Amino acid sequence: MTLSISLSVNGESLNVPLEDTRTTLLDLLREHIGLTGTKKGCDRGQCGACTVLLDGKRINACLTLAASVDGTDVTTIEGLAQGDTLHPVQAAFIEHDGFQCGYCTTGQIMSAVGLLSEGDAGADPERIREGMSGNICRCAAYPGITAAVLDAERRQSESEGTSV
Amino acid sequence: MNRFDYIRPGSVAEAVAAASEPGAAYLAGGTNLLDLMKIGVAAPDKVIDITRLPGLDRIDWLEDASVRIGAMVRNAELARNTAFSAAFPAISEALLSGASPQLRNAATVGGNLMQETRCAYFQDPLSRCNRRAPGSGCDALEGHNRSHAVLGWTPSCIATHPSDFCVPLAALGAIVEIEGPDGSREIDLAALHELPGSESAGGIALKHGEMITALRLPAEATSFAGHSRYLKLRERTSFAFALVSAAAMLSMEQGTITEARIALGAVAARPWHATDAETFLKGKKAEAEVFAEAAGIALKEASPSGDNAFKITLATRVLTRALTLAAKGTPDRVPALPASVFMSSEGATANA
């Protein structure tokens, strides 16, 4: 079965032919569109390395059929920075050493962006740890990751003129 | 994964017609079905994507003060809905204690009810499993079965139902609305998950082609909002299935229990509604000994199905604690670690 899907990826409208309905959103991004920033870890929704935003919400791209994202708006790690200016979450991960090998990092950052837009965690480290529990870091850089997300949350709150 | 045709119907009638064909399967959030397809346990020829069917993504408060939740409402959306969470705090806590934030954003209400057991032998196509391949036997009986059922099991199947969401739903008497090739019907949630029998392995009580369209909670279910908790014991604090869990909801007047709603999770092939314990609690004082006795009543039929006698003691203690916490009152906000036994006092940290 051959399908054709239209979607927006990082603000760019794309038409992609889909020869195999088994293609996941993760494989669509990496193999068809050439955006390899989204990583394949477990491929079963357990590690979070493939986290992207689908219509603004974080999901596991490995458990999403490409056919089902027809007409949606996808944001990947490649879509966060504005030119050479890093997204605040990206900058905070560098400042707080929120990684070691880096394989899970793009998923961690996309998940953190999703978490901050959900607005449930505030500046509570416990809620941030719980809210990031869908992203596994084999190097266990968790203290740096939590510090980075807390810092990004603080900057976001300040720039919005609110305190949580 | 096998090859399949992908179909996105425009209406419930079209969806039912497409899914009634042999080899067809409904796809909602995909968090369970796609996983099962990847490991070779599910192999549909046709995948019917029902996520965009009109009208199934709504939460409606009906005139009789009951609430109707469309089957395609996402778990995270329901848990965060302010009015819903205020009326059914234990359901929100259960939802937020399940899976990960990414999975909760994708997973749906209907899909949660339809999810399969996480028994390792069900998930391994090379193992014998009566639920996956009727009549083949059960490798869990002599295998790794420390997390398996202690209630309602038979040698045909000792698997448990993995849902957190379904546990408070079962206690509150949720009703499931179904559309199928023979028209509409509705059943109690309690009847959706069939227990194993002497021959059959049990499973979902839907006919091929039937789909869940909505879930309803009766108006009286909101009367427990002030004393509602879900408590979930698991082998890591977050992103893990329950080893045992309990939903405890009380309606109280001056320290006396007027009504109770109780269910246990991960102890049987269905969320286990403990009606005898509810009856026992009616009219009793809300105190520790009473709760321990109620928990004993809830587990009195329990027996180990393998290396899991410890789950009976654990379930008794978890239920006692859930009742104790419910009596103290629903917290103003779902705790930072939802349903965690490490969060029984606000402000405590699990990482200290």
Short mmCIF file of C-alpha atoms in Angstrom, two decimals:
data_model
loop_
_atom_site.label_atom_id
_atom_site.label_comp_id
_atom_site.label_asym_id
_atom_site.label_seq_id
_atom_site.Cartn_x
_atom_site.Cartn_y
_atom_site.Cartn_z
CA MET A 1 0.00 0.00 0.00
CA THR A 2 1.44 3.39 -1.04
CA LEU A 3 0.33 6.60 0.63
CA SER A 4 1.33 10.21 0.37
CA ILE A 5 1.40 12.36 3.47
CA SER A 6 1.69 16.10 4.01
CA LEU A 7 3.09 17.50 7.21
CA SER A 8 4.98 20.44 8.59
CA VAL A 9 8.41 19.69 10.04
CA ASN A 10 10.09 22.54 11.90
CA GLY A 11 7.86 25.00 10.04
CA GLU A 12 8.58 23.60 6.57
CA SER A 13 5.69 22.05 4.63
CA LEU A 14 6.57 18.67 3.16
CA ASN A 15 4.91 16.10 0.94
CA VAL A 16 6.33 12.65 1.48
CA PRO A 17 5.45 9.48 -0.45
CA LEU A 18 5.17 6.50 1.87
CA GLU A 19 5.72 3.13 0.20
CA ASP A 20 5.61 1.11 3.39
CA THR A 21 2.82 1.71 5.91
CA ARG A 22 5.03 0.22 8.65
CA THR A 23 7.20 3.38 8.63
CA THR A 24 7.19 5.10 12.01
CA LEU A 25 7.45 8.86 12.47
CA LEU A 26 10.98 8.21 13.78
CA ASP A 27 12.04 6.44 10.57
CA LEU A 28 10.25 9.04 8.47
CA LEU A 29 12.31 11.81 10.10
CA ARG A 30 15.65 9.98 9.98
CA GLU A 31 15.48 7.94 6.78
CA HIS A 32 13.10 9.88 4.52
CA ILE A 33 13.51 13.51 5.55
CA GLY A 34 17.17 13.26 6.62
CA LEU A 35 16.78 14.78 10.08
CA THR A 36 18.96 12.48 12.19
CA GLY A 37 18.90 14.55 15.37
CA THR A 38 15.99 12.43 16.64
CA LYS A 39 17.56 9.20 17.92
CA LYS A 40 16.49 5.58 17.89
CA GLY A 41 17.17 3.94 21.24
CA CYS A 42 14.86 1.12 22.29
CA ASP A 43 12.32 1.65 19.46
CA ARG A 44 9.59 0.55 21.93
CA GLY A 45 8.60 3.68 23.80
CA GLN A 46 10.69 2.90 26.84
CA CYS A 47 13.75 5.18 26.56
CA GLY A 48 12.55 8.54 25.22
CA ALA A 49 15.49 9.08 22.80
CA CYS A 50 13.02 9.62 19.94
CA THR A 51 10.97 12.34 21.68
CA VAL A 52 9.56 15.01 19.34
CA LEU A 53 6.71 17.49 19.60
CA LEU A 54 3.59 16.52 17.66
CA ASP A 55 1.24 19.51 17.42
CA GLY A 56 3.19 20.94 20.37
CA LYS A 57 3.00 17.86 22.60
CA ARG A 58 5.90 15.54 23.37
CA ILE A 59 5.46 11.96 22.15
CA ASN A 60 7.59 8.93 21.30
CA ALA A 61 8.17 9.03 17.52
CA CYS A 62 8.97 5.30 17.53
CA LEU A 63 5.40 4.37 18.55
CA THR A 64 3.73 6.70 16.05
CA LEU A 65 2.93 5.55 12.51
CA ALA A 66 4.09 8.02 9.86
CA ALA A 67 0.75 7.54 8.09
CA SER A 68 -1.07 8.82 11.16
CA VAL A 69 0.80 12.18 11.28
CA ASP A 70 -0.64 13.36 7.95
CA GLY A 71 -1.59 17.03 8.37
CA THR A 72 0.25 17.55 11.66
CA ASP A 73 2.98 19.89 12.83
CA VAL A 74 6.18 18.18 14.00
CA THR A 75 9.04 19.89 15.86
CA THR A 76 12.39 18.12 16.19
CA ILE A 77 15.66 19.13 17.83
CA GLU A 78 16.71 20.73 14.51
CA GLY A 79 13.82 23.17 14.81
CA LEU A 80 14.63 24.64 18.23
CA ALA A 81 17.49 27.09 17.63
CA GLN A 82 16.90 30.42 15.88
CA GLY A 83 19.91 30.59 13.56
CA ASP A 84 22.96 30.58 15.83
CA THR A 85 20.91 31.39 18.93
CA LEU A 86 20.24 28.29 20.95
CA HIS A 87 16.85 27.58 22.48
CA PRO A 88 17.02 28.34 26.26
CA VAL A 89 16.72 24.62 27.06
CA GLN A 90 19.63 23.80 24.73
CA ALA A 91 21.75 26.54 26.31
CA ALA A 92 20.88 25.36 29.82
CA PHE A 93 21.88 21.76 29.00
CA ILE A 94 25.33 22.99 27.91
CA GLU A 95 25.77 25.27 30.93
CA HIS A 96 24.76 22.59 33.43
CA ASP A 97 26.56 19.69 31.74
CA GLY A 98 23.29 17.83 31.25
CA PHE A 99 24.85 14.95 29.31
CA GLN A 100 27.86 12.72 28.91
CA CYS A 101 27.82 10.61 25.73
CA GLY A 102 25.02 12.71 24.26
CA TYR A 103 22.94 9.96 22.67
CA CYS A 104 19.82 10.62 24.75
CA THR A 105 20.32 14.40 24.81
CA THR A 106 18.13 15.43 21.89
CA GLY A 107 15.27 13.41 23.36
CA GLN A 108 15.94 14.87 26.81
CA ILE A 109 15.86 18.42 25.41
CA MET A 110 12.66 17.87 23.41
CA SER A 111 11.04 16.29 26.47
CA ALA A 112 12.12 19.26 28.62
CA VAL A 113 10.64 21.70 26.08
CA GLY A 114 7.39 19.71 26.23
CA LEU A 115 7.47 19.64 30.04
CA LEU A 116 7.93 23.41 30.31
CA SER A 117 5.06 24.11 27.94
CA GLU A 118 2.80 21.77 29.94
CA GLY A 119 3.53 24.02 32.93
CA ASP A 120 2.85 21.40 35.63
CA ALA A 121 6.29 21.09 37.18
CA GLY A 122 7.09 24.70 38.05
CA ALA A 123 10.36 25.09 39.95
CA ASP A 124 9.89 21.89 41.98
CA PRO A 125 12.87 19.55 41.35
CA GLU A 126 10.79 16.51 42.33
CA ARG A 127 8.11 17.37 39.77
CA ILE A 128 10.81 17.98 37.14
CA ARG A 129 12.42 14.58 37.83
CA GLU A 130 9.02 12.90 37.61
CA GLY A 131 8.17 14.89 34.47
CA MET A 132 11.42 13.77 32.82
CA SER A 133 11.00 10.10 33.78
CA GLY A 134 10.16 9.09 30.20
CA ASN A 135 13.77 9.81 29.20
CA ILE A 136 16.45 7.36 30.24
CA CYS A 137 20.11 8.47 30.41
CA ARG A 138 22.47 5.47 30.39
CA CYS A 139 25.34 7.73 31.55
CA ALA A 140 23.14 8.87 34.46
CA ALA A 141 23.65 12.59 33.87
CA TYR A 142 20.42 13.15 35.79
CA PRO A 143 21.68 15.79 38.29
CA GLY A 144 22.87 17.98 35.38
CA ILE A 145 19.66 17.37 33.44
CA THR A 146 17.49 18.37 36.41
CA ALA A 147 19.62 21.47 37.02
CA ALA A 148 19.35 22.42 33.34
CA VAL A 149 15.56 22.05 33.24
CA LEU A 150 15.20 24.01 36.51
CA ASP A 151 17.37 26.81 35.09
CA ALA A 152 15.46 26.85 31.79
CA GLU A 153 12.19 27.01 33.72
CA ARG A 154 13.50 29.95 35.78
CA ARG A 155 14.57 31.84 32.64
CA GLN A 156 11.25 31.14 30.96
CA SER A 157 9.31 32.34 34.02
CA GLU A 158 11.41 35.50 34.23
CA SER A 159 11.00 36.29 30.54
CA GLU A 160 7.24 35.79 30.90
CA GLY A 161 7.24 37.96 34.03
CA THR A 162 5.67 35.21 36.11
CA SER A 163 6.96 33.21 39.03
CA VAL A 164 5.69 29.73 39.73
CA MET B 1 6.40 -6.32 11.71
CA ASN B 2 4.01 -7.65 9.05
CA ARG B 3 2.82 -5.53 6.15
CA PHE B 4 -0.65 -3.99 6.53
CA ASP B 5 -3.07 -1.59 4.90
CA TYR B 6 -3.61 1.71 6.72
CA ILE B 7 -7.19 3.02 6.72
CA ARG B 8 -8.42 6.28 8.26
CA PRO B 9 -12.24 6.21 8.28
CA GLY B 10 -14.33 9.38 8.47
CA SER B 11 -17.09 8.13 10.76
CA VAL B 12 -17.73 5.53 13.44
CA ALA B 13 -19.94 3.58 10.98
CA GLU B 14 -17.12 3.47 8.40
CA ALA B 15 -14.66 2.45 11.10
CA VAL B 16 -16.84 -0.42 12.31
CA ALA B 17 -17.42 -1.62 8.74
CA ALA B 18 -13.67 -1.61 8.01
CA ALA B 19 -12.73 -3.23 11.33
CA SER B 20 -15.32 -5.97 11.00
CA GLU B 21 -13.31 -7.56 8.20
CA PRO B 22 -11.09 -10.48 9.20
CA GLY B 23 -7.57 -9.48 10.25
CA ALA B 24 -8.43 -5.83 10.92
CA ALA B 25 -7.46 -4.00 14.13
CA TYR B 26 -8.28 -0.57 15.53
CA LEU B 27 -5.38 1.83 16.08
CA ALA B 28 -5.72 4.63 18.64
CA GLY B 29 -2.66 6.08 20.43
CA GLY B 30 -0.63 3.09 19.26
CA THR B 31 1.38 2.85 22.47
CA ASN B 32 0.35 -0.79 22.97
CA LEU B 33 -0.65 -2.01 19.49
CA LEU B 34 2.49 -0.80 17.69
CA ASP B 35 4.65 -2.32 20.39
CA LEU B 36 2.83 -5.66 20.06
CA MET B 37 3.22 -5.50 16.27
CA LYS B 38 6.97 -4.86 16.61
CA ILE B 39 7.45 -7.91 18.83
CA GLY B 40 5.31 -10.13 16.61
CA VAL B 41 2.40 -10.63 19.01
CA ALA B 42 -0.11 -8.66 16.91
CA ALA B 43 -0.12 -8.94 13.12
CA PRO B 44 -3.18 -7.17 11.66
CA ASP B 45 -3.67 -7.06 7.86
CA LYS B 46 -5.56 -3.78 8.15
CA VAL B 47 -4.97 -1.03 10.68
CA ILE B 48 -7.99 1.22 11.21
CA ASP B 49 -6.85 4.59 12.61
CA ILE B 50 -9.72 5.93 14.74
CA THR B 51 -7.90 8.84 16.37
CA ARG B 52 -9.55 11.47 14.17
CA LEU B 53 -13.13 10.26 14.32
CA PRO B 54 -15.31 13.29 15.05
CA GLY B 55 -16.81 13.69 18.52
CA LEU B 56 -14.74 11.03 20.30
CA ASP B 57 -12.28 13.49 21.86
CA ARG B 58 -14.71 15.30 24.15
CA ILE B 59 -15.40 15.34 27.88
CA ASP B 60 -19.09 16.11 28.39
CA TRP B 61 -20.93 16.72 31.67
CA LEU B 62 -24.45 15.40 31.17
CA GLU B 63 -27.70 16.77 32.58
CA ASP B 64 -27.93 14.10 35.27
CA ALA B 65 -24.44 15.21 36.50
CA SER B 66 -22.76 12.10 35.13
CA VAL B 67 -19.72 12.58 32.88
CA ARG B 68 -19.07 11.08 29.46
CA ILE B 69 -15.48 10.77 28.28
CA GLY B 70 -14.86 10.14 24.59
CA ALA B 71 -12.71 7.11 23.84
CA MET B 72 -10.10 9.21 22.01
CA VAL B 73 -9.45 11.66 24.86
CA ARG B 74 -5.75 11.34 25.66
CA ASN B 75 -4.71 10.17 29.13
CA ALA B 76 -2.75 13.37 29.87
CA GLU B 77 -5.61 15.57 28.72
CA LEU B 78 -8.11 13.82 30.98
CA ALA B 79 -5.78 13.87 33.99
CA ARG B 80 -5.19 17.62 33.55
CA ASN B 81 -8.82 18.57 32.94
CA THR B 82 -9.55 20.82 35.94
CA ALA B 83 -13.23 19.94 36.39
CA PHE B 84 -12.59 16.22 35.93
CA SER B 85 -9.65 16.16 38.30
CA ALA B 86 -11.64 18.00 40.97
CA ALA B 87 -14.52 15.53 40.71
CA PHE B 88 -12.39 12.37 40.36
CA PRO B 89 -9.00 13.04 41.98
CA ALA B 90 -8.09 9.36 42.37
CA ILE B 91 -8.59 8.83 38.62
CA SER B 92 -6.26 11.72 37.82
CA GLU B 93 -3.68 10.41 40.27
CA ALA B 94 -3.92 6.93 38.74
CA LEU B 95 -3.53 8.31 35.20
CA LEU B 96 -0.51 10.40 36.19
CA SER B 97 1.13 7.42 37.88
CA GLY B 98 1.03 5.41 34.66
CA ALA B 99 3.65 5.18 31.90
CA SER B 100 5.64 8.32 30.96
CA PRO B 101 4.58 11.85 29.98
CA GLN B 102 5.23 11.07 26.29
CA LEU B 103 3.09 7.92 26.42
CA ARG B 104 0.31 9.70 28.35
CA ASN B 105 0.18 12.36 25.62
CA ALA B 106 -0.46 9.65 23.00
CA ALA B 107 -2.41 6.96 24.87
CA THR B 108 -6.20 7.17 24.84
CA VAL B 109 -8.98 6.37 27.28
CA GLY B 110 -10.36 3.62 25.02
CA GLY B 111 -6.91 2.20 24.33
CA ASN B 112 -6.13 2.03 28.02
CA LEU B 113 -9.18 -0.18 28.56
CA MET B 114 -8.18 -2.36 25.60
CA GLN B 115 -4.51 -2.81 26.52
CA GLU B 116 -3.04 -6.28 26.80
CA THR B 117 -1.36 -7.90 29.77
CA ARG B 118 2.38 -7.37 30.18
CA CYS B 119 2.94 -11.06 31.07
CA ALA B 120 6.38 -11.85 29.56
CA TYR B 121 5.08 -15.13 28.09
CA PHE B 122 2.18 -13.39 26.36
CA GLN B 123 4.72 -11.00 24.85
CA ASP B 124 7.02 -13.78 23.62
CA PRO B 125 5.58 -15.48 20.51
CA LEU B 126 7.84 -18.52 21.15
CA SER B 127 6.30 -19.20 24.58
CA ARG B 128 3.13 -21.13 25.27
CA CYS B 129 0.27 -18.80 26.15
CA ASN B 130 -3.43 -19.62 26.27
CA ARG B 131 -4.35 -15.95 25.99
CA ARG B 132 -2.33 -15.38 22.81
CA ALA B 133 -2.73 -18.88 21.33
CA PRO B 134 -5.76 -20.61 22.93
CA GLY B 135 -5.07 -24.19 23.96
CA SER B 136 -1.27 -23.90 23.74
CA GLY B 137 -0.70 -23.93 27.51
CA CYS B 138 0.83 -21.45 29.95
CA ASP B 139 4.58 -21.08 30.41
CA ALA B 140 4.04 -18.58 33.24
CA LEU B 141 2.81 -21.36 35.57
CA GLU B 142 6.33 -22.77 35.89
CA GLY B 143 8.16 -19.61 34.84
CA HIS B 144 8.95 -16.17 36.19
CA ASN B 145 5.65 -15.41 37.85
CA ARG B 146 6.41 -13.27 40.89
CA SER B 147 4.32 -10.39 39.49
CA HIS B 148 1.37 -12.56 38.43
CA ALA B 149 -2.21 -12.85 39.71
CA VAL B 150 -3.28 -13.69 43.25
CA LEU B 151 -7.03 -13.32 42.67
CA GLY B 152 -9.40 -14.74 40.04
CA TRP B 153 -6.77 -16.87 38.28
CA THR B 154 -6.95 -20.44 37.00
CA PRO B 155 -4.20 -22.64 35.56
CA SER B 156 -5.43 -21.46 32.12
CA CYS B 157 -4.05 -17.95 32.74
CA ILE B 158 -2.35 -16.21 35.67
CA ALA B 159 -1.75 -12.87 33.92
CA THR B 160 -2.78 -9.52 35.43
CA HIS B 161 -4.43 -6.47 33.88
CA PRO B 162 -1.78 -3.73 33.87
CA SER B 163 -3.92 -0.57 33.88
CA ASP B 164 -3.79 2.05 36.65
CA PHE B 165 -6.66 4.10 35.16
CA CYS B 166 -9.06 1.13 35.24
CA VAL B 167 -8.63 0.58 39.00
CA PRO B 168 -10.54 3.65 40.29
CA LEU B 169 -12.88 3.32 37.28
CA ALA B 170 -13.86 -0.19 38.40
CA ALA B 171 -14.41 1.00 41.96
CA LEU B 172 -16.66 3.85 40.77
CA GLY B 173 -18.85 1.69 38.52
CA ALA B 174 -17.82 3.08 35.13
CA ILE B 175 -19.91 2.18 32.09
CA VAL B 176 -18.38 1.44 28.68
CA GLU B 177 -20.20 2.52 25.49
CA ILE B 178 -19.59 0.25 22.50
CA GLU B 179 -20.34 0.42 18.76
CA GLY B 180 -20.13 -2.67 16.61
CA PRO B 181 -21.42 -4.54 13.57
CA ASP B 182 -24.62 -5.37 15.52
CA GLY B 183 -25.22 -1.79 16.68
CA SER B 184 -24.66 0.00 19.99
CA ARG B 185 -24.52 -1.47 23.47
CA GLU B 186 -23.11 -0.59 26.86
CA ILE B 187 -21.60 -2.75 29.58
CA ASP B 188 -20.19 -2.28 33.07
CA LEU B 189 -16.42 -1.91 33.08
CA ALA B 190 -16.42 -4.94 35.39
CA ALA B 191 -17.71 -7.05 32.50
CA LEU B 192 -15.16 -5.81 29.94
CA HIS B 193 -12.23 -7.87 31.23
CA GLU B 194 -13.20 -11.54 31.52
CA LEU B 195 -11.48 -13.69 34.11
CA PRO B 196 -9.97 -16.99 32.99
CA GLY B 197 -12.08 -20.13 33.35
CA SER B 198 -11.26 -23.82 33.48
CA GLU B 199 -10.66 -23.84 29.72
CA SER B 200 -10.64 -20.23 28.54
CA ALA B 201 -7.86 -17.75 29.27
CA GLY B 202 -10.24 -14.80 29.61
CA GLY B 203 -9.61 -11.45 27.94
CA ILE B 204 -11.51 -8.54 26.46
CA ALA B 205 -15.24 -9.18 26.14
CA LEU B 206 -15.67 -7.41 22.79
CA LYS B 207 -16.66 -9.07 19.54
CA HIS B 208 -14.49 -8.61 16.45
CA GLY B 209 -15.28 -5.23 14.93
CA GLU B 210 -16.61 -3.68 18.13
CA MET B 211 -15.00 -0.49 19.41
CA ILE B 212 -15.26 1.49 22.62
CA THR B 213 -16.65 4.95 21.85
CA ALA B 214 -16.95 6.40 25.36
CA LEU B 215 -16.79 5.83 29.07
CA ARG B 216 -19.37 7.16 31.56
CA LEU B 217 -19.07 7.77 35.27
CA PRO B 218 -22.33 7.97 37.24
CA ALA B 219 -23.21 11.20 39.07
CA GLU B 220 -22.90 9.58 42.52
CA ALA B 221 -19.23 8.80 41.75
CA THR B 222 -18.39 12.48 42.40
CA SER B 223 -19.43 12.18 46.06
CA PHE B 224 -16.02 10.71 47.01
CA ALA B 225 -13.96 13.67 45.79
CA GLY B 226 -12.97 14.79 49.30
CA HIS B 227 -11.43 11.42 50.30
CA SER B 228 -9.89 9.80 47.24
CA ARG B 229 -6.48 8.23 46.74
CA TYR B 230 -4.69 5.86 44.41
CA LEU B 231 -1.58 4.16 45.74
CA LYS B 232 0.75 2.12 43.52
CA LEU B 233 3.65 -0.01 44.65
CA ARG B 234 6.18 -0.60 41.86
CA GLU B 235 9.80 -1.59 41.59
CA ARG B 236 10.97 1.88 40.64
CA THR B 237 9.30 5.12 41.64
CA SER B 238 8.23 6.23 38.17
CA PHE B 239 7.53 4.80 34.68
CA ALA B 240 6.81 1.26 35.88
CA PHE B 241 3.79 -1.00 36.01
CA ALA B 242 2.24 -1.70 39.40
CA LEU B 243 3.27 -4.70 41.44
CA VAL B 244 0.11 -4.04 43.45
CA SER B 245 -2.07 -0.93 43.58
CA ALA B 246 -5.22 0.24 45.32
CA ALA B 247 -7.87 2.88 44.75
CA ALA B 248 -9.59 3.95 47.96
CA MET B 249 -12.49 6.40 47.98
CA LEU B 250 -14.58 7.28 51.01
CA SER B 251 -17.57 9.37 51.79
CA MET B 252 -17.45 10.40 55.46
CA GLU B 253 -19.53 12.19 58.06
CA GLN B 254 -17.87 13.18 61.36
CA GLY B 255 -15.30 10.40 61.20
CA THR B 256 -17.78 7.72 60.17
CA ILE B 257 -17.69 6.13 56.72
CA THR B 258 -21.02 6.41 54.95
CA GLU B 259 -19.92 4.82 51.65
CA ALA B 260 -16.67 3.29 50.37
CA ARG B 261 -15.35 2.47 46.91
CA ILE B 262 -12.37 0.14 46.70
CA ALA B 263 -10.49 -1.65 43.92
CA LEU B 264 -7.13 -3.34 43.59
CA GLY B 265 -4.81 -3.28 40.58
CA ALA B 266 -2.24 -5.77 39.21
CA VAL B 267 -3.66 -8.62 41.30
CA ALA B 268 -5.99 -10.21 38.72
CA ALA B 269 -6.91 -10.30 35.03
CA ARG B 270 -9.30 -7.44 35.73
CA PRO B 271 -9.22 -4.41 38.02
CA TRP B 272 -10.50 -6.04 41.23
CA HIS B 273 -13.56 -4.34 42.70
CA ALA B 274 -13.62 -5.27 46.39
CA THR B 275 -17.35 -5.03 47.13
CA ASP B 276 -17.25 -7.07 50.37
CA ALA B 277 -14.72 -4.66 51.87
CA GLU B 278 -16.91 -1.70 50.78
CA THR B 279 -19.93 -3.22 52.54
CA PHE B 280 -17.86 -3.89 55.67
CA LEU B 281 -16.69 -0.26 55.88
CA LYS B 282 -20.16 1.26 55.65
CA GLY B 283 -21.04 2.79 59.04
CA LYS B 284 -17.60 2.07 60.57
CA LYS B 285 -15.27 4.61 62.18
CA ALA B 286 -12.37 5.68 59.96
CA GLU B 287 -9.50 4.20 61.98
CA ALA B 288 -6.42 2.04 61.42
CA GLU B 289 -7.77 -1.30 62.72
CA VAL B 290 -10.94 -0.95 60.65
CA PHE B 291 -8.94 -0.28 57.48
CA ALA B 292 -6.65 -3.27 58.12
CA GLU B 293 -9.69 -5.49 58.60
CA ALA B 294 -11.30 -4.18 55.39
CA ALA B 295 -8.08 -4.89 53.48
CA GLY B 296 -8.03 -8.42 54.89
CA ILE B 297 -11.59 -8.91 53.63
CA ALA B 298 -10.63 -7.63 50.16
CA LEU B 299 -7.82 -10.21 49.93
CA LYS B 300 -9.48 -13.11 51.74
CA GLU B 301 -9.96 -15.17 48.55
CA ALA B 302 -6.39 -14.54 47.39
CA SER B 303 -3.97 -17.37 46.71
CA PRO B 304 -0.52 -17.40 45.09
CA SER B 305 -0.36 -18.50 41.44
CA GLY B 306 3.39 -19.07 41.67
CA ASP B 307 6.29 -17.37 43.37
CA ASN B 308 4.08 -14.50 44.48
CA ALA B 309 2.52 -15.13 47.89
CA PHE B 310 4.23 -11.89 49.01
CA LYS B 311 1.85 -9.93 46.78
CA ILE B 312 -1.07 -10.87 49.04
CA THR B 313 0.61 -9.28 52.06
CA LEU B 314 1.76 -6.31 49.99
CA ALA B 315 -1.73 -5.73 48.56
CA THR B 316 -3.24 -5.88 52.07
CA ARG B 317 -0.78 -3.26 53.31
CA VAL B 318 -1.09 -1.03 50.24
CA LEU B 319 -4.89 -1.04 50.53
CA THR B 320 -4.73 -0.33 54.29
CA ARG B 321 -2.46 2.62 53.57
CA ALA B 322 -4.59 3.88 50.67
CA LEU B 323 -7.68 3.85 52.92
CA THR B 324 -5.76 5.65 55.67
CA LEU B 325 -4.59 8.32 53.21
CA ALA B 326 -8.07 8.68 51.73
CA ALA B 327 -9.53 9.22 55.20
CA LYS B 328 -7.04 12.05 55.79
CA GLY B 329 -8.43 13.79 52.73
CA THR B 330 -7.59 14.29 49.08
CA PRO B 331 -4.47 16.46 48.69
CA ASP B 332 -5.04 19.91 47.12
CA ARG B 333 -2.91 18.88 44.20
CA VAL B 334 -1.79 15.52 42.79
CA PRO B 335 1.51 14.80 44.62
CA ALA B 336 4.84 15.37 42.84
CA LEU B 337 5.25 11.60 42.64
CA PRO B 338 1.68 10.50 41.87
CA ALA B 339 0.45 7.45 43.81
CA SER B 340 3.89 6.86 45.26
CA VAL B 341 4.27 5.24 48.67
CA PHE B 342 7.18 7.65 49.18
CA MET B 343 4.88 10.67 49.06
CA SER B 344 2.57 9.93 51.96
CA SER B 345 3.53 13.18 53.64
CA GLU B 346 3.57 16.31 51.51
CA GLY B 347 6.97 17.91 51.06
CA ALA B 348 8.94 14.71 51.70
CA THR B 349 11.45 13.85 49.05
CA ALA B 350 12.21 10.43 47.63
CA ASN B 351 15.72 11.54 46.71
CA ALA B 352 16.97 12.78 50.08
#
